[in-house]
mmCIF file of C-alpha atoms in Angstrom:
data_model
loop_
_atom_site.group_PDB
_atom_site.id
_atom_site.type_symbol
_atom_site.label_atom_id
_atom_site.label_comp_id
_atom_site.label_asym_id
_atom_site.label_seq_id
_atom_site.Cartn_x
_atom_site.Cartn_y
_atom_site.Cartn_z
ATOM 1 C CA UNK S 62 24.393 8.499 -8.984
ATOM 2 C CA UNK S 63 21.392 8.693 -10.871
ATOM 3 C CA UNK S 64 22.240 11.338 -12.746
ATOM 4 C CA UNK S 65 25.979 9.519 -13.746
ATOM 5 C CA UNK S 66 23.642 6.312 -14.595
ATOM 6 C CA UNK S 67 21.792 8.040 -16.585
ATOM 7 C CA UNK S 68 24.517 9.340 -18.509
ATOM 8 C CA UNK S 69 26.277 5.887 -18.656
ATOM 9 C CA UNK S 70 22.611 5.042 -20.388
ATOM 10 C CA UNK S 71 22.643 6.728 -22.921
ATOM 11 C CA UNK S 72 26.348 6.806 -23.930
ATOM 12 C CA UNK S 73 25.849 2.523 -24.419
ATOM 13 C CA UNK S 74 22.827 3.383 -26.756
ATOM 14 C CA UNK S 75 24.751 6.141 -28.577
ATOM 15 C CA UNK S 76 27.833 3.327 -28.754
ATOM 16 C CA UNK S 77 24.880 0.414 -30.103
ATOM 17 C CA UNK S 78 23.369 2.973 -32.340
ATOM 18 C CA UNK S 79 26.805 3.955 -34.337
ATOM 19 C CA UNK S 80 28.308 0.826 -34.228
ATOM 20 C CA UNK S 81 28.479 0.058 -37.880
ATOM 21 C CA UNK S 82 30.039 -3.595 -37.216
ATOM 22 C CA UNK S 83 26.886 -4.743 -36.180
ATOM 23 C CA UNK S 84 23.033 -4.243 -38.023
ATOM 24 C CA UNK S 85 20.812 -2.912 -37.042
ATOM 25 C CA UNK S 86 18.916 -6.795 -36.290
ATOM 26 C CA UNK S 87 22.241 -7.418 -34.000
ATOM 27 C CA UNK S 88 21.966 -4.027 -32.137
ATOM 28 C CA UNK S 89 18.363 -4.189 -31.082
ATOM 29 C CA UNK S 90 18.666 -7.685 -30.281
ATOM 30 C CA UNK S 91 21.036 -6.540 -27.996
ATOM 31 C CA UNK S 92 19.113 -3.874 -25.961
ATOM 32 C CA UNK S 93 16.001 -5.935 -25.651
ATOM 33 C CA UNK S 94 18.058 -8.336 -23.288
ATOM 34 C CA UNK S 95 19.005 -5.232 -21.786
ATOM 35 C CA UNK S 96 15.463 -4.052 -21.874
ATOM 36 C CA UNK S 97 14.299 -7.128 -20.439
ATOM 37 C CA UNK S 98 16.739 -7.154 -17.797
ATOM 38 C CA UNK S 99 15.413 -3.429 -16.840
ATOM 39 C CA UNK S 100 11.454 -4.131 -16.182
ATOM 40 C CA UNK S 101 12.730 -7.269 -14.638
ATOM 41 C CA UNK S 102 14.047 -5.098 -11.855
ATOM 42 C CA UNK S 103 11.924 -2.410 -12.152
ATOM 43 C CA UNK S 104 14.590 0.260 -13.505
ATOM 44 C CA UNK S 105 11.732 2.466 -15.514
ATOM 45 C CA UNK S 106 14.242 4.991 -16.049
ATOM 46 C CA UNK S 107 16.932 2.973 -17.510
ATOM 47 C CA UNK S 108 13.834 0.608 -19.229
ATOM 48 C CA UNK S 109 12.820 4.658 -21.144
ATOM 49 C CA UNK S 110 15.751 5.952 -22.299
ATOM 50 C CA UNK S 111 16.428 2.742 -24.174
ATOM 51 C CA UNK S 112 13.134 2.854 -25.532
ATOM 52 C CA UNK S 113 13.786 6.425 -26.893
ATOM 53 C CA UNK S 114 15.995 5.126 -28.514
ATOM 54 C CA UNK S 115 14.574 2.204 -29.872
ATOM 55 C CA UNK S 116 11.122 2.155 -30.566
ATOM 56 C CA UNK S 117 10.020 -0.160 -31.631
ATOM 57 C CA UNK S 118 11.315 -2.519 -28.733
ATOM 58 C CA UNK S 119 8.247 -1.295 -26.631
ATOM 59 C CA UNK S 120 6.560 -4.487 -28.886
ATOM 60 C CA UNK S 121 9.089 -6.686 -28.608
ATOM 61 C CA UNK S 122 9.487 -10.423 -26.784
ATOM 62 C CA UNK S 123 11.468 -12.412 -24.926
ATOM 63 C CA UNK S 124 12.217 -15.986 -25.702
ATOM 64 C CA UNK S 125 8.948 -17.014 -23.588
ATOM 65 C CA UNK S 126 6.913 -14.957 -25.782
ATOM 66 C CA UNK S 127 6.763 -12.070 -22.614
ATOM 67 C CA UNK S 128 7.043 -7.897 -23.623
ATOM 68 C CA UNK S 129 8.070 -5.717 -21.161
ATOM 69 C CA UNK S 130 3.916 -5.805 -19.929
ATOM 70 C CA UNK S 131 4.135 -9.058 -19.176
ATOM 71 C CA UNK S 132 7.603 -8.832 -17.548
ATOM 72 C CA UNK S 133 6.259 -6.219 -15.037
ATOM 73 C CA UNK S 134 3.370 -7.627 -13.854
ATOM 74 C CA UNK S 135 4.778 -10.660 -13.136
ATOM 75 C CA UNK S 136 7.299 -8.990 -11.068
ATOM 76 C CA UNK S 137 5.096 -6.660 -10.168
ATOM 77 C CA UNK S 138 6.060 -2.958 -11.141
ATOM 78 C CA UNK S 139 3.241 -0.931 -11.710
ATOM 79 C CA UNK S 140 5.407 1.915 -12.848
ATOM 80 C CA UNK S 141 6.145 0.505 -16.216
ATOM 81 C CA UNK S 142 2.591 -1.190 -16.450
ATOM 82 C CA UNK S 143 0.271 1.921 -16.725
ATOM 83 C CA UNK S 144 2.257 2.876 -19.907
ATOM 84 C CA UNK S 145 0.143 0.286 -21.546
ATOM 85 C CA UNK S 146 -2.683 2.316 -21.601
ATOM 86 C CA UNK S 147 -0.923 4.763 -23.762
ATOM 87 C CA UNK S 148 -1.010 2.427 -26.843
ATOM 88 C CA UNK S 149 -4.032 3.050 -28.289
ATOM 89 C CA UNK S 150 -5.374 -0.088 -30.057
ATOM 90 C CA UNK S 151 -2.348 -2.094 -29.715
ATOM 91 C CA UNK S 152 -2.453 -2.649 -26.144
ATOM 92 C CA UNK S 153 -5.509 -4.905 -26.974
ATOM 93 C CA UNK S 154 -2.754 -7.108 -29.219
ATOM 94 C CA UNK S 155 0.017 -7.422 -26.478
ATOM 95 C CA UNK S 156 -3.145 -8.656 -23.700
ATOM 96 C CA UNK S 157 -3.388 -11.474 -26.643
ATOM 97 C CA UNK S 158 -0.006 -12.873 -26.565
ATOM 98 C CA UNK S 159 0.712 -16.008 -24.773
ATOM 99 C CA UNK S 160 3.458 -16.849 -22.988
ATOM 100 C CA UNK S 161 5.538 -19.539 -21.908
ATOM 101 C CA UNK S 162 5.879 -19.309 -17.787
ATOM 102 C CA UNK S 163 8.443 -22.327 -17.082
ATOM 103 C CA UNK S 164 11.728 -23.923 -18.776
ATOM 104 C CA UNK S 165 10.261 -27.038 -18.998
ATOM 105 C CA UNK S 166 10.399 -28.860 -22.177
ATOM 106 C CA UNK S 167 6.472 -29.076 -21.808
ATOM 107 C CA UNK S 168 6.241 -25.170 -20.808
ATOM 108 C CA UNK S 169 2.879 -23.681 -19.629
ATOM 109 C CA UNK S 170 1.202 -21.488 -22.110
ATOM 110 C CA UNK S 171 -0.266 -18.504 -19.973
ATOM 111 C CA UNK S 172 -2.122 -15.450 -20.909
ATOM 112 C CA UNK S 173 -1.253 -11.845 -18.741
ATOM 113 C CA UNK S 174 -4.227 -12.609 -16.426
ATOM 114 C CA UNK S 175 -2.646 -15.975 -15.499
ATOM 115 C CA UNK S 176 0.528 -14.076 -14.695
ATOM 116 C CA UNK S 177 -0.977 -11.317 -12.706
ATOM 117 C CA UNK S 178 -2.787 -14.873 -11.131
ATOM 118 C CA UNK S 179 0.753 -16.250 -10.052
ATOM 119 C CA UNK S 180 1.836 -14.921 -6.371
ATOM 120 C CA UNK S 181 4.781 -12.878 -6.897
ATOM 121 C CA UNK S 182 8.583 -13.237 -5.078
ATOM 122 C CA UNK S 183 8.926 -12.406 -1.164
ATOM 123 C CA UNK S 184 10.855 -9.204 -1.904
ATOM 124 C CA UNK S 185 7.970 -7.851 -4.224
ATOM 125 C CA UNK S 186 5.131 -9.051 -1.953
ATOM 126 C CA UNK S 187 7.017 -6.962 0.689
ATOM 127 C CA UNK S 188 6.745 -4.082 -0.383
ATOM 128 C CA UNK S 189 3.771 -3.589 2.145
ATOM 129 C CA UNK S 190 3.616 -4.511 5.797
ATOM 130 C CA UNK S 191 1.380 -7.442 6.522
ATOM 131 C CA UNK S 192 -0.291 -10.787 4.773
ATOM 132 C CA UNK S 193 -4.078 -8.899 4.509
ATOM 133 C CA UNK S 194 -2.331 -6.084 3.023
ATOM 134 C CA UNK S 195 0.219 -7.860 0.611
ATOM 135 C CA UNK S 196 -3.235 -10.288 -0.487
ATOM 136 C CA UNK S 197 -4.775 -6.783 -1.263
ATOM 137 C CA UNK S 198 -2.145 -5.520 -2.932
ATOM 138 C CA UNK S 199 -2.090 -8.542 -4.888
ATOM 139 C CA UNK S 200 -6.521 -8.267 -5.838
ATOM 140 C CA UNK S 201 -4.905 -4.799 -6.658
ATOM 141 C CA UNK S 202 -3.435 -6.162 -9.961
ATOM 142 C CA UNK S 203 -5.761 -8.984 -10.388
ATOM 143 C CA UNK S 204 -8.550 -7.026 -11.406
ATOM 144 C CA UNK S 205 -5.973 -4.050 -13.362
ATOM 145 C CA UNK S 206 -4.945 -7.069 -15.477
ATOM 146 C CA UNK S 207 -8.384 -8.342 -15.568
ATOM 147 C CA UNK S 208 -9.981 -4.938 -16.283
ATOM 148 C CA UNK S 209 -7.841 -4.438 -19.957
ATOM 149 C CA UNK S 210 -7.853 -8.507 -20.518
ATOM 150 C CA UNK S 211 -10.568 -9.544 -23.720
ATOM 151 C CA UNK S 212 -13.831 -11.116 -21.939
ATOM 152 C CA UNK S 213 -12.675 -13.985 -24.084
ATOM 153 C CA UNK S 214 -9.254 -14.403 -22.608
ATOM 154 C CA UNK S 215 -10.399 -14.063 -19.101
ATOM 155 C CA UNK S 216 -11.623 -17.931 -19.096
ATOM 156 C CA UNK S 217 -8.190 -19.575 -20.855
ATOM 157 C CA UNK S 218 -7.242 -22.475 -19.106
ATOM 158 C CA UNK S 219 -3.595 -23.028 -18.980
ATOM 159 C CA UNK S 220 -1.788 -25.940 -20.882
ATOM 160 C CA UNK S 221 -1.289 -27.742 -17.297
ATOM 161 C CA UNK S 222 -3.519 -27.870 -15.012
ATOM 162 C CA UNK S 223 -6.366 -26.467 -16.885
ATOM 163 C CA UNK S 224 -7.154 -23.290 -14.543
ATOM 164 C CA UNK S 225 -8.670 -20.612 -14.940
ATOM 165 C CA UNK S 226 -6.835 -17.155 -14.304
ATOM 166 C CA UNK S 227 -9.544 -16.688 -11.345
ATOM 167 C CA UNK S 228 -8.670 -20.318 -10.268
ATOM 168 C CA UNK S 229 -5.040 -19.722 -10.418
ATOM 169 C CA UNK S 230 -5.509 -16.840 -8.286
ATOM 170 C CA UNK S 231 -7.369 -18.386 -5.474
ATOM 171 C CA UNK S 232 -4.863 -21.930 -5.871
ATOM 172 C CA UNK S 233 -1.657 -19.369 -6.014
ATOM 173 C CA UNK S 234 -3.065 -16.938 -2.246
ATOM 174 C CA UNK S 235 -4.367 -19.418 -0.799
ATOM 175 C CA UNK S 236 -2.357 -19.550 1.964
ATOM 176 C CA UNK S 237 -1.331 -15.721 1.651
ATOM 177 C CA UNK S 238 -5.239 -15.057 2.511
ATOM 178 C CA UNK S 239 -5.236 -17.677 5.465
ATOM 179 C CA UNK S 240 -1.944 -15.713 6.763
ATOM 180 C CA UNK S 241 -3.385 -12.427 6.406
ATOM 181 C CA UNK S 242 -6.985 -14.246 7.821
ATOM 182 C CA UNK S 243 -4.511 -14.602 11.364
ATOM 183 C CA UNK S 244 -2.433 -11.303 10.326
ATOM 184 C CA UNK S 245 -5.145 -8.739 10.705
ATOM 185 C CA UNK S 246 -7.177 -11.099 13.740
ATOM 186 C CA UNK S 247 -4.089 -10.492 15.486
ATOM 187 C CA UNK S 248 -3.822 -7.136 15.310
ATOM 188 C CA UNK S 249 -7.766 -6.076 15.829
ATOM 189 C CA UNK S 250 -7.813 -8.404 19.292
ATOM 190 C CA UNK S 251 -4.516 -6.331 19.901
ATOM 191 C CA UNK S 252 -6.048 -3.083 19.097
ATOM 192 C CA UNK S 253 -9.631 -4.485 20.630
ATOM 193 C CA UNK S 254 -7.791 -4.893 24.233
ATOM 194 C CA UNK S 255 -6.282 -1.470 23.809
ATOM 195 C CA UNK S 256 -9.688 0.054 23.347
ATOM 196 C CA UNK S 257 -11.378 -1.764 25.855
ATOM 197 C CA UNK S 258 -8.622 -0.890 28.557
ATOM 198 C CA UNK S 259 -9.135 3.092 27.161
ATOM 199 C CA UNK S 260 -13.065 3.255 27.302
ATOM 200 C CA UNK S 261 -12.159 2.032 30.842
ATOM 201 C CA UNK S 262 -9.759 4.809 31.898
ATOM 202 C CA UNK S 263 -12.165 6.579 30.739
ATOM 203 C CA UNK S 264 -15.654 5.827 32.406
ATOM 204 C CA UNK S 265 -13.606 5.619 36.035
ATOM 205 C CA UNK S 266 -12.624 9.184 35.293
ATOM 206 C CA UNK S 267 -15.658 10.427 33.874
ATOM 207 C CA UNK S 268 -17.049 8.948 37.317
ATOM 208 C CA UNK S 269 -15.322 10.482 39.251
ATOM 209 C CA UNK S 270 -15.197 13.865 38.690
ATOM 210 C CA UNK S 271 -11.672 16.569 38.920
ATOM 211 C CA UNK S 272 -12.243 19.046 42.386
ATOM 212 C CA UNK S 273 -15.147 16.924 43.544
ATOM 213 C CA UNK S 274 -18.946 18.840 43.403
ATOM 214 C CA UNK S 275 -20.279 20.963 45.657
ATOM 215 C CA UNK S 276 -22.260 19.480 49.114
ATOM 216 C CA UNK S 277 -25.642 20.930 47.846
ATOM 217 C CA UNK S 278 -26.665 20.732 44.262
ATOM 218 C CA UNK S 279 -24.462 17.879 43.055
ATOM 219 C CA UNK S 280 -22.663 20.690 40.531
ATOM 220 C CA UNK S 281 -19.303 20.455 39.668
ATOM 221 C CA UNK S 282 -16.903 22.694 42.005
ATOM 222 C CA UNK S 283 -14.618 23.616 38.615
ATOM 223 C CA UNK S 284 -17.155 23.690 36.269
ATOM 224 C CA UNK S 285 -16.690 27.058 35.615
ATOM 225 C CA UNK S 286 -12.976 26.482 34.186
ATOM 226 C CA UNK S 287 -11.743 25.820 30.582
ATOM 227 C CA UNK S 288 -9.728 23.221 31.592
ATOM 228 C CA UNK S 289 -12.731 21.930 33.160
ATOM 229 C CA UNK S 290 -14.762 22.702 30.049
ATOM 230 C CA UNK S 291 -11.510 20.966 28.058
ATOM 231 C CA UNK S 292 -11.727 18.133 30.761
ATOM 232 C CA UNK S 293 -15.308 17.130 29.850
ATOM 233 C CA UNK S 294 -14.738 17.308 26.051
ATOM 234 C CA UNK S 295 -11.794 15.194 25.458
ATOM 235 C CA UNK S 296 -13.712 12.662 28.051
ATOM 236 C CA UNK S 297 -16.248 12.584 25.763
ATOM 237 C CA UNK S 298 -14.476 12.130 22.831
ATOM 238 C CA UNK S 299 -12.276 9.298 23.923
ATOM 239 C CA UNK S 300 -15.279 7.507 25.344
ATOM 240 C CA UNK S 301 -16.639 7.709 22.204
ATOM 241 C CA UNK S 302 -13.802 7.136 19.424
ATOM 242 C CA UNK S 303 -12.530 4.489 22.036
ATOM 243 C CA UNK S 304 -16.033 2.547 21.294
ATOM 244 C CA UNK S 305 -16.323 2.742 17.922
ATOM 245 C CA UNK S 306 -12.692 1.798 17.842
ATOM 246 C CA UNK S 307 -14.048 -1.080 19.915
ATOM 247 C CA UNK S 308 -16.727 -2.218 17.337
ATOM 248 C CA UNK S 309 -14.374 -1.607 14.532
ATOM 249 C CA UNK S 310 -12.045 -4.007 15.809
ATOM 250 C CA UNK S 311 -14.880 -6.659 17.189
ATOM 251 C CA UNK S 312 -16.213 -6.629 13.117
ATOM 252 C CA UNK S 313 -12.818 -7.411 12.307
ATOM 253 C CA UNK S 314 -12.252 -10.814 14.394
ATOM 254 C CA UNK S 315 -15.699 -11.316 13.139
ATOM 255 C CA UNK S 316 -15.443 -11.253 9.118
ATOM 256 C CA UNK S 317 -15.351 -14.163 6.890
ATOM 257 C CA UNK S 318 -12.182 -13.732 5.288
ATOM 258 C CA UNK S 319 -13.427 -14.085 1.355
ATOM 259 C CA UNK S 320 -10.863 -13.197 -1.147
ATOM 260 C CA UNK S 321 -13.320 -9.808 -2.024
ATOM 261 C CA UNK S 322 -13.456 -8.762 1.690
ATOM 262 C CA UNK S 323 -9.495 -8.075 1.258
ATOM 263 C CA UNK S 324 -9.953 -5.782 -1.259
ATOM 264 C CA UNK S 325 -11.852 -2.788 0.009
ATOM 265 C CA UNK S 326 -14.089 -4.172 3.326
ATOM 266 C CA UNK S 327 -11.056 -5.249 5.485
ATOM 267 C CA UNK S 328 -8.498 -2.879 5.344
ATOM 268 C CA UNK S 329 -11.058 0.321 5.744
ATOM 269 C CA UNK S 330 -12.129 -1.203 8.990
ATOM 270 C CA UNK S 331 -8.753 -1.849 10.060
ATOM 271 C CA UNK S 332 -8.138 2.197 9.306
ATOM 272 C CA UNK S 333 -11.277 2.986 11.078
ATOM 273 C CA UNK S 334 -10.296 1.214 14.167
ATOM 274 C CA UNK S 335 -6.872 2.421 14.073
ATOM 275 C CA UNK S 336 -7.376 6.062 12.937
ATOM 276 C CA UNK S 337 -10.334 6.350 16.155
ATOM 277 C CA UNK S 338 -7.917 4.124 18.561
ATOM 278 C CA UNK S 339 -5.477 7.101 18.140
ATOM 279 C CA UNK S 340 -8.452 9.467 18.633
ATOM 280 C CA UNK S 341 -9.156 8.067 21.849
ATOM 281 C CA UNK S 342 -5.672 8.017 23.046
ATOM 282 C CA UNK S 343 -4.950 11.509 22.388
ATOM 283 C CA UNK S 344 -8.077 12.941 23.746
ATOM 284 C CA UNK S 345 -6.685 10.577 27.014
ATOM 285 C CA UNK S 346 -3.973 12.599 27.123
ATOM 286 C CA UNK S 347 -5.342 15.827 26.598
ATOM 287 C CA UNK S 348 -8.249 14.865 29.349
ATOM 288 C CA UNK S 349 -5.409 13.817 32.322
ATOM 289 C CA UNK S 350 -3.407 17.227 30.769
ATOM 290 C CA UNK S 351 -6.866 19.268 31.310
ATOM 291 C CA UNK S 352 -7.061 17.338 35.251
ATOM 292 C CA UNK S 353 -2.956 18.287 36.183
ATOM 293 C CA UNK S 354 -3.948 21.544 35.060
ATOM 294 C CA UNK S 355 -6.695 22.180 37.163
ATOM 295 C CA UNK S 356 -5.157 20.082 39.954
ATOM 296 C CA UNK S 357 -2.300 22.813 40.022
ATOM 297 C CA UNK S 358 -4.153 25.909 39.130
ATOM 298 C CA UNK S 359 -3.684 27.581 42.405
ATOM 299 C CA UNK S 360 -0.190 26.585 42.889
ATOM 300 C CA UNK S 361 2.805 27.910 42.573
ATOM 301 C CA UNK S 362 4.250 24.825 40.851
ATOM 302 C CA UNK S 363 3.308 25.811 37.251
ATOM 303 C CA UNK S 364 6.053 23.288 35.549
ATOM 304 C CA UNK S 365 4.234 20.231 37.519
ATOM 305 C CA UNK S 366 1.401 20.512 35.230
ATOM 306 C CA UNK S 367 3.252 21.201 31.937
ATOM 307 C CA UNK S 368 6.199 18.368 32.268
ATOM 308 C CA UNK S 369 2.631 16.255 33.584
ATOM 309 C CA UNK S 370 1.048 17.147 30.373
ATOM 310 C CA UNK S 371 4.352 16.192 28.193
ATOM 311 C CA UNK S 372 4.818 12.923 29.747
ATOM 312 C CA UNK S 373 1.167 11.957 29.022
ATOM 313 C CA UNK S 374 1.859 12.441 25.501
ATOM 314 C CA UNK S 375 4.596 9.796 25.175
ATOM 315 C CA UNK S 376 2.583 6.153 24.736
ATOM 316 C CA UNK S 377 0.600 7.407 21.938
ATOM 317 C CA UNK S 378 4.153 9.052 20.417
ATOM 318 C CA UNK S 379 5.306 5.868 20.897
ATOM 319 C CA UNK S 380 2.585 3.231 19.811
ATOM 320 C CA UNK S 381 2.863 5.426 16.718
ATOM 321 C CA UNK S 382 6.586 5.261 16.660
ATOM 322 C CA UNK S 383 6.585 1.445 16.698
ATOM 323 C CA UNK S 384 3.931 1.731 14.032
ATOM 324 C CA UNK S 385 5.583 3.703 12.041
ATOM 325 C CA UNK S 386 5.683 1.210 8.839
ATOM 326 C CA UNK S 387 2.834 -0.544 9.240
ATOM 327 C CA UNK S 388 0.432 2.838 9.636
ATOM 328 C CA UNK S 389 0.961 4.311 6.142
ATOM 329 C CA UNK S 390 0.796 0.936 4.966
ATOM 330 C CA UNK S 391 -2.823 1.149 6.845
ATOM 331 C CA UNK S 392 -4.358 4.379 5.183
ATOM 332 C CA UNK S 393 -2.142 3.932 2.036
ATOM 333 C CA UNK S 394 -4.189 0.701 1.177
ATOM 334 C CA UNK S 395 -7.612 1.734 2.657
ATOM 335 C CA UNK S 396 -7.477 5.328 0.836
ATOM 336 C CA UNK S 397 -5.090 5.472 -1.870
ATOM 337 C CA UNK S 398 -4.682 2.105 -3.903
ATOM 338 C CA UNK S 399 -6.994 3.769 -6.039
ATOM 339 C CA UNK S 400 -4.334 5.644 -7.430
ATOM 340 C CA UNK S 401 -1.836 2.693 -7.796
ATOM 341 C CA UNK S 402 -2.103 2.435 -11.047
ATOM 342 C CA UNK S 403 -3.665 5.566 -12.360
ATOM 343 C CA UNK S 404 -2.871 5.711 -15.886
ATOM 344 C CA UNK S 405 0.442 7.560 -17.093
ATOM 345 C CA UNK S 406 -0.262 11.235 -18.437
ATOM 346 C CA UNK S 407 3.002 10.526 -20.340
ATOM 347 C CA UNK S 408 3.921 8.015 -22.895
ATOM 348 C CA UNK S 409 7.864 6.635 -22.903
ATOM 349 C CA UNK S 410 8.361 8.670 -25.599
ATOM 350 C CA UNK S 411 7.942 11.915 -23.495
ATOM 351 C CA UNK S 412 9.149 10.148 -20.396
ATOM 352 C CA UNK S 413 11.978 10.282 -22.290
ATOM 353 C CA UNK S 414 12.139 13.449 -23.684
ATOM 354 C CA UNK S 415 11.997 14.775 -19.934
ATOM 355 C CA UNK S 416 14.649 11.741 -18.523
ATOM 356 C CA UNK S 417 17.024 12.986 -21.009
ATOM 357 C CA UNK S 418 16.562 16.983 -20.738
ATOM 358 C CA UNK S 419 16.889 17.226 -16.955
ATOM 359 C CA UNK S 420 19.590 14.151 -16.160
ATOM 360 C CA UNK S 421 21.335 13.467 -19.883
ATOM 361 C CA UNK S 422 22.110 16.629 -20.897
ATOM 362 C CA UNK S 423 23.344 18.846 -17.728
#
């Protein structure tokens, strides 16, 4: 499907360039409309092919004076925006563009950082799960554009409410910040309940050693068996990790929930809390399995501990399945967010040649 779409794009561009009835300006005007629509939708390959045929379009502005990079910021398409790093000094010129944001008679004049401060559409917010992680993604966008914005432009006030980009960001994202706080607290409360239950179960299990103790010195009867050592280690790991998880969830509950907390601190705490919770659950299951093997070590029913062990891992597997969409987003936000805006090593024209060779020319 993608192969056919790219071939159609190539044919369309070749038709426009070979049409003798239209001047070059008319052709590029038509191509620019397609370019801006591709930037709005985030259609990277289509946009790259257009730029490959019409290189001048990369600096073209639409009727509201937005370049493709302004559109990429407004609609949160990182794959397109990161190409701005390949423009050299011309990047600074694009960052100085002033754009008309609304269709009113007196349009609001913004710079690119103002566009990064605006709340995007719901479908762009929902590319990550949870309001807190969405807030982090918005902060990442704002910080990335801010780093590229000349210092003089960072304090520019818009033509309507006289707001700086930072003030506009706070105003636009206040409801999302509150939703993120509520989501984070509910997640922490649920996780802390599970971690506390695991701590209680593990402590109870450790207090009543499997197989009992010798009447003389009180040492465990099964202390020389391998499964007893497995039980002891797993029980210790489950105890420590569940306590750490409880402490991390408690730390989340008592956080200030300022804007900057959503950038690094809260996602890291949540990732650490979820990780230690998963470790404690797995260690608890291993501990239970070791107990079953100790109890049935002399029995002919060898299938009983195997079946019991398999069933004991179902809760952990169910937890992962139920949180299938959330867990990757949590770890990606905590540890992979720095790579979202990694500068693209290939220019648009190099990407065009790559796409052309891999898809279109075949």
